[in-house]
Coordinates of C-alpha atoms and ligand atoms in Angstrom, one line a residue:
X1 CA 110.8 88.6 79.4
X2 CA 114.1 89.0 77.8
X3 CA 118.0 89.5 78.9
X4 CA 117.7 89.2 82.5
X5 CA 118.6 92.2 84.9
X6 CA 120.7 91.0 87.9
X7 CA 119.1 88.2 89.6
X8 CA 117.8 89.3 93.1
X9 CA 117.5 85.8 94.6
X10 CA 120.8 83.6 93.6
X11 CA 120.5 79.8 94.6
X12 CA 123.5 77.5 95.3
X13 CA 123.7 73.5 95.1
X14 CA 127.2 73.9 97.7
X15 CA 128.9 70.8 96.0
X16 CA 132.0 68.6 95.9
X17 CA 133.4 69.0 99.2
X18 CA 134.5 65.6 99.0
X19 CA 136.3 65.2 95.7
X20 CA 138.5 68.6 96.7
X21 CA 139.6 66.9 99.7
X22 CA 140.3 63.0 97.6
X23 CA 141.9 65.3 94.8
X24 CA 144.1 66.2 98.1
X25 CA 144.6 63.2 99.6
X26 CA 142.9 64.6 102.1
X27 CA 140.2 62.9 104.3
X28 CA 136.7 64.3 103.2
X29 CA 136.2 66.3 106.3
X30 CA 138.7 68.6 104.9
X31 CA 136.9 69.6 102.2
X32 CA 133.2 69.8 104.1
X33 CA 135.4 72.8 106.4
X34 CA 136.8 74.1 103.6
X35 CA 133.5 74.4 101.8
X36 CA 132.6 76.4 105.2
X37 CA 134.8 79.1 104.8
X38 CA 133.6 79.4 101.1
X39 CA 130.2 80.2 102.2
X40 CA 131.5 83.0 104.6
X41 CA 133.2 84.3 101.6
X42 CA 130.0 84.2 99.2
X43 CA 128.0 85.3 101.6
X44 CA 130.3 88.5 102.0
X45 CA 130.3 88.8 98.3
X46 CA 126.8 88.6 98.1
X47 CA 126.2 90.9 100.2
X48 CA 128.5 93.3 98.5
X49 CA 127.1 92.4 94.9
X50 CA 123.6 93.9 96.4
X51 CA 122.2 90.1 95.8
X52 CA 118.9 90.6 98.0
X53 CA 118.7 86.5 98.6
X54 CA 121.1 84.0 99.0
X55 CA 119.6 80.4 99.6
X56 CA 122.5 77.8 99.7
X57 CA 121.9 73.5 100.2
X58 CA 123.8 72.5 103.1
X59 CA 122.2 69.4 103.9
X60 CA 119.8 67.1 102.1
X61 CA 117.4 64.9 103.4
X62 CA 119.1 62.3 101.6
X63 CA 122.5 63.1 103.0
X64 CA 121.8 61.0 106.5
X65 CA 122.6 57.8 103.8
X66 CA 126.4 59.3 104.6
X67 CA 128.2 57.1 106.8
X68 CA 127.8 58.6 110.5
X69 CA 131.0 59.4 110.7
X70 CA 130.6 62.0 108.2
X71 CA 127.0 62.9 109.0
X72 CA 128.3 63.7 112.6
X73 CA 131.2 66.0 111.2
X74 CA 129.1 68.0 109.3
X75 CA 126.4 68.5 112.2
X76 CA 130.0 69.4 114.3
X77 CA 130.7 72.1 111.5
X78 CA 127.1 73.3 111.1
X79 CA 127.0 73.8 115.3
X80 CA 130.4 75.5 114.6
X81 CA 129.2 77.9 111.5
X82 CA 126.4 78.9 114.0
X83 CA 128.8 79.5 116.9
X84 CA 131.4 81.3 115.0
X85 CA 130.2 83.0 111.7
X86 CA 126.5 84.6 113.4
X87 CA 128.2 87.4 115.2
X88 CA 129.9 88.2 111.6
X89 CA 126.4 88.1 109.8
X90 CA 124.8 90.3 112.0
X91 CA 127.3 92.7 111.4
X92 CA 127.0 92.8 107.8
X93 CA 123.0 93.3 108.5
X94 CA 122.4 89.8 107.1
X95 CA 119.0 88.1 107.8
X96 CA 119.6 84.8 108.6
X97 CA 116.9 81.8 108.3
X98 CA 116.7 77.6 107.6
X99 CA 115.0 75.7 105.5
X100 CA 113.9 72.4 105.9
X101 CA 112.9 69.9 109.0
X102 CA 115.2 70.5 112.2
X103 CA 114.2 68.1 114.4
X104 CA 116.6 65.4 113.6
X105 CA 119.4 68.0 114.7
X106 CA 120.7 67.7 117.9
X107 CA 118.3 70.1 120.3
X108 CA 121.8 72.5 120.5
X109 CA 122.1 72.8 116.9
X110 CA 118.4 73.8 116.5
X111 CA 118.5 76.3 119.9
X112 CA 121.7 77.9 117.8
X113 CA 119.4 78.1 113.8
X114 CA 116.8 79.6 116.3
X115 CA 119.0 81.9 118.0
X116 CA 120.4 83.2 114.6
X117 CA 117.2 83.7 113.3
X118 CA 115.9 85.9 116.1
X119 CA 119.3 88.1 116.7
X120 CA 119.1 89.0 112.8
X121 CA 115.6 89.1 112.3
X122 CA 115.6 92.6 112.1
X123 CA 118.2 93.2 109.5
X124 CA 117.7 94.7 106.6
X125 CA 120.5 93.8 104.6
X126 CA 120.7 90.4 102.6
X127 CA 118.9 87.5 103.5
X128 CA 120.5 84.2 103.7
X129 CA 118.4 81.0 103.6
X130 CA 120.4 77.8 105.0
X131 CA 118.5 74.3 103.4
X132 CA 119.2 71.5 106.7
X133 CA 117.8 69.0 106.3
X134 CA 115.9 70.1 103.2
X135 CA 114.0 68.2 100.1
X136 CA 111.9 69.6 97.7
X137 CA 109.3 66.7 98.0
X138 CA 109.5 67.0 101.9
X139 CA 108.7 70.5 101.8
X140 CA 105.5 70.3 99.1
X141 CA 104.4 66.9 101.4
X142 CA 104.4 69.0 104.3
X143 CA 102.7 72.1 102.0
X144 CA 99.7 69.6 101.2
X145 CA 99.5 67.8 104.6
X146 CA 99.3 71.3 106.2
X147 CA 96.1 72.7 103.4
X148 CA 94.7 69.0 103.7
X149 CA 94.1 69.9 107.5
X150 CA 93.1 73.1 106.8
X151 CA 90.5 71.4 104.3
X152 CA 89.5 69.1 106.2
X153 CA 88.6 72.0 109.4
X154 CA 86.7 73.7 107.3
X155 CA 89.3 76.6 107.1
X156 CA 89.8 76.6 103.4
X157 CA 88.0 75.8 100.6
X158 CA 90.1 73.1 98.4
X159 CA 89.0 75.2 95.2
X160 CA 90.4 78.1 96.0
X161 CA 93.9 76.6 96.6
X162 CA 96.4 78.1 94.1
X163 CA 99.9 78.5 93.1
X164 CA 100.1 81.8 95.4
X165 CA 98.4 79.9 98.3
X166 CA 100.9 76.6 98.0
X167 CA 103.8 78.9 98.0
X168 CA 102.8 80.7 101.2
X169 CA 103.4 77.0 102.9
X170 CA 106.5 76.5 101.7
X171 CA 109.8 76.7 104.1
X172 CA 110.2 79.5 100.8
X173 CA 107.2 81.2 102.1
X174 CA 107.8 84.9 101.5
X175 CA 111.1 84.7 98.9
X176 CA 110.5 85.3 95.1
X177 CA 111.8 82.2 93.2
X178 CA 115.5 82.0 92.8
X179 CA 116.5 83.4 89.0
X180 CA 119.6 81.6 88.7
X181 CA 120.4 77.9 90.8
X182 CA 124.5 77.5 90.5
X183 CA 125.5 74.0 91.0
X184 CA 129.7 73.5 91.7
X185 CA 131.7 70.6 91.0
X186 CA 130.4 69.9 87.3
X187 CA 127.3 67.9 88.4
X188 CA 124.1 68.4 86.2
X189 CA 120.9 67.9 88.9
X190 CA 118.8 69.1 91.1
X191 CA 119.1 66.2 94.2
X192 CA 115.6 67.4 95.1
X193 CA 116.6 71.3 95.6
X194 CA 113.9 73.9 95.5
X195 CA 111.8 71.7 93.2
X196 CA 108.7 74.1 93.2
X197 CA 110.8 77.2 93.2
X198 CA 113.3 76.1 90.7
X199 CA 110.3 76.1 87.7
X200 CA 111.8 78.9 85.6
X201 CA 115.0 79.1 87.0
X202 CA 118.5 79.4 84.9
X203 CA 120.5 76.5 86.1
X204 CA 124.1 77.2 85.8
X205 CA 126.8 74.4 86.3
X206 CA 130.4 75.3 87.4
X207 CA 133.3 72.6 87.2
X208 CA 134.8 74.4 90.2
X209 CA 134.2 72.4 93.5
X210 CA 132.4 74.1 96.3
X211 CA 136.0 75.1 97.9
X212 CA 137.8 76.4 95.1
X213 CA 133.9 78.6 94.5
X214 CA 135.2 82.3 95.1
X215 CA 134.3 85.5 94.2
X216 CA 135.5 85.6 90.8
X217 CA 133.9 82.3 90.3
X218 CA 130.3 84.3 91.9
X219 CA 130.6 87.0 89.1
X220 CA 131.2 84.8 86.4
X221 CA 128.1 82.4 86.9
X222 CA 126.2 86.0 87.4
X223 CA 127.6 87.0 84.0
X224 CA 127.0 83.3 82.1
X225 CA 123.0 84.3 84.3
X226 CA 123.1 87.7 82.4
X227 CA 123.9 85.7 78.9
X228 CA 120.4 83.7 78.8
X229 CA 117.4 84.6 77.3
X230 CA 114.8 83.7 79.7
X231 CA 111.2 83.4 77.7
X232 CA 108.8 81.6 80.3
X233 CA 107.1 79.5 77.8
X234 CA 106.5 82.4 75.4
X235 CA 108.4 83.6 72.0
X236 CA 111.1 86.0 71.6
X237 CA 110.3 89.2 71.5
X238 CA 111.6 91.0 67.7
X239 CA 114.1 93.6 68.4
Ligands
LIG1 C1 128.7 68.9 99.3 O1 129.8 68.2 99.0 C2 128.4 68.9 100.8 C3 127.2 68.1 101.1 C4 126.4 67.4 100.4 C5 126.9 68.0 102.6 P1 129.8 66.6 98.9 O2 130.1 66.0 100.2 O3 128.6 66.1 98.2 O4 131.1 66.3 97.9 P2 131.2 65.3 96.8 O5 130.1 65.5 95.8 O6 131.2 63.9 97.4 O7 132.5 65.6 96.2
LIG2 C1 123.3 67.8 97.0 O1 124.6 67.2 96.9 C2 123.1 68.2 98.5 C3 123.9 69.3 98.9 C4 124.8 70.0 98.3 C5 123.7 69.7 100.3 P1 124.8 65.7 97.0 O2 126.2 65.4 96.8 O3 124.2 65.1 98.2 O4 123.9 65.2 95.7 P2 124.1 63.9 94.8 O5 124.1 62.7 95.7 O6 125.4 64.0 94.1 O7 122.9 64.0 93.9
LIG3 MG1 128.1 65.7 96.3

């Protein structure tokens, strides 16, 4: 309890691709491959910055309302990222993973987040967490259905399921909570990120968009992070 240490597991809401490119004039496609080359850039940082975790929202699973058009550019740029950027991850030791439901990714794109998880499996440097295709309510719904079978087999006994238990069957299973969620582009929500995990989390909200998020921009939400008092429900502690 108290002044937080450096936050081990950093979160990122990746947003306002789209209004950087507008501001531009720019179609919106601009600013979704712009926002690419910002998350090889925080990644690196990251990694230097000895942040253990990195978990970033790439993709909701309310972002298939996008017109296709845009859907199909950022499924284009996510086949790219995996094409292009793995090679560089694995060199920096960095444990790549996804979150969230694949199948509705074309069966290339899911060969490619399976590929990247199995070449870095074995690194030990810092892990990286891409949501696709992620929703906090998806992911607990698919928690309960999969303890409800267990239940219902006779494999568990429904008393004895607890917090620890429902956060083993979580796409999270494994990863502390994230300390610290940074959200870019001056928006003030969640859109159904990490729901579960985010329960004690310091939620910081930069007006930068996504592309203009560098590593200056890292450091700074990490120092506004180090600022809070973080209680967990209890009092202050008297100096
Ligand atoms: C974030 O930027 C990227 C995705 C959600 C895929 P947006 O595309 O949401 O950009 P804005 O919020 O419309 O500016
Ligand atoms: C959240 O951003 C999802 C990602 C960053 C991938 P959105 O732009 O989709 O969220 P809303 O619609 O503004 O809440
Ligand atoms: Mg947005």
């Amino acid at each position: 309890m108290g002044k937080p240490l450096d936050p081990q597991h950093v979160a990122i809401i990746m947003d306002g691709n789209g209004r950087w490119a507008e501001r531009r004039g720019l179609p919106r496609g601009f600013g979704h491959r712009a926002g690419v080359e910002a998350l090889r850039r925080i990644a690196r940082h990251s990694a230097a910055l000895g942040i253990r975790y990195l978990t970033v929202y790439a993709f909701s699973t309310e972002n298939w309302k996008r017109p296709r058009g845009e859907v199909n550019l950022l499924i284009g740029l996510l086949r790219e990222y995996f094409q292009k950027t793995i090679a560089e991850l694995h060199e920096m030791r960095v444990r790549v993973r996804v979150l969230g439901e694949m199948a509705p990714f074309p069966s290339d794109v899911r060969r490619l987040a399976e590929s990247a998880r199995e070449l870095t499996g074995l690194n030990d440097g810092l892990r990286l967490q891409i949501a696709l295709n992620y929703g906090g309510r998806a992911e607990i719904l698919r928690a309960a259905q999969n303890l409800a079978g267990q239940a219902l087999r006779g494999a568990i006994d429904p008393a004895e399921i607890d917090e620890d238990c429902l956060a083993r069957h979580l796409d999270t299973a494994g990863l502390p909570d994230p300390e610290v969620i940074i959200r870019t582009s001056g928006e003030s929500r969640l859109s159904n990120f990490l729901l579960w995990q985010a329960a004690y989390a310091e939620f910081v909200v930069v007006e930068e968009c996504w592309p203009d998020f560098d590593e200056k921009s890292l450091e700074n939400a990490l120092a506004e992070y180090r600022r809070r008092e973080r209680r967990f429900g209890a009092v202050r502690r008297k100096k």
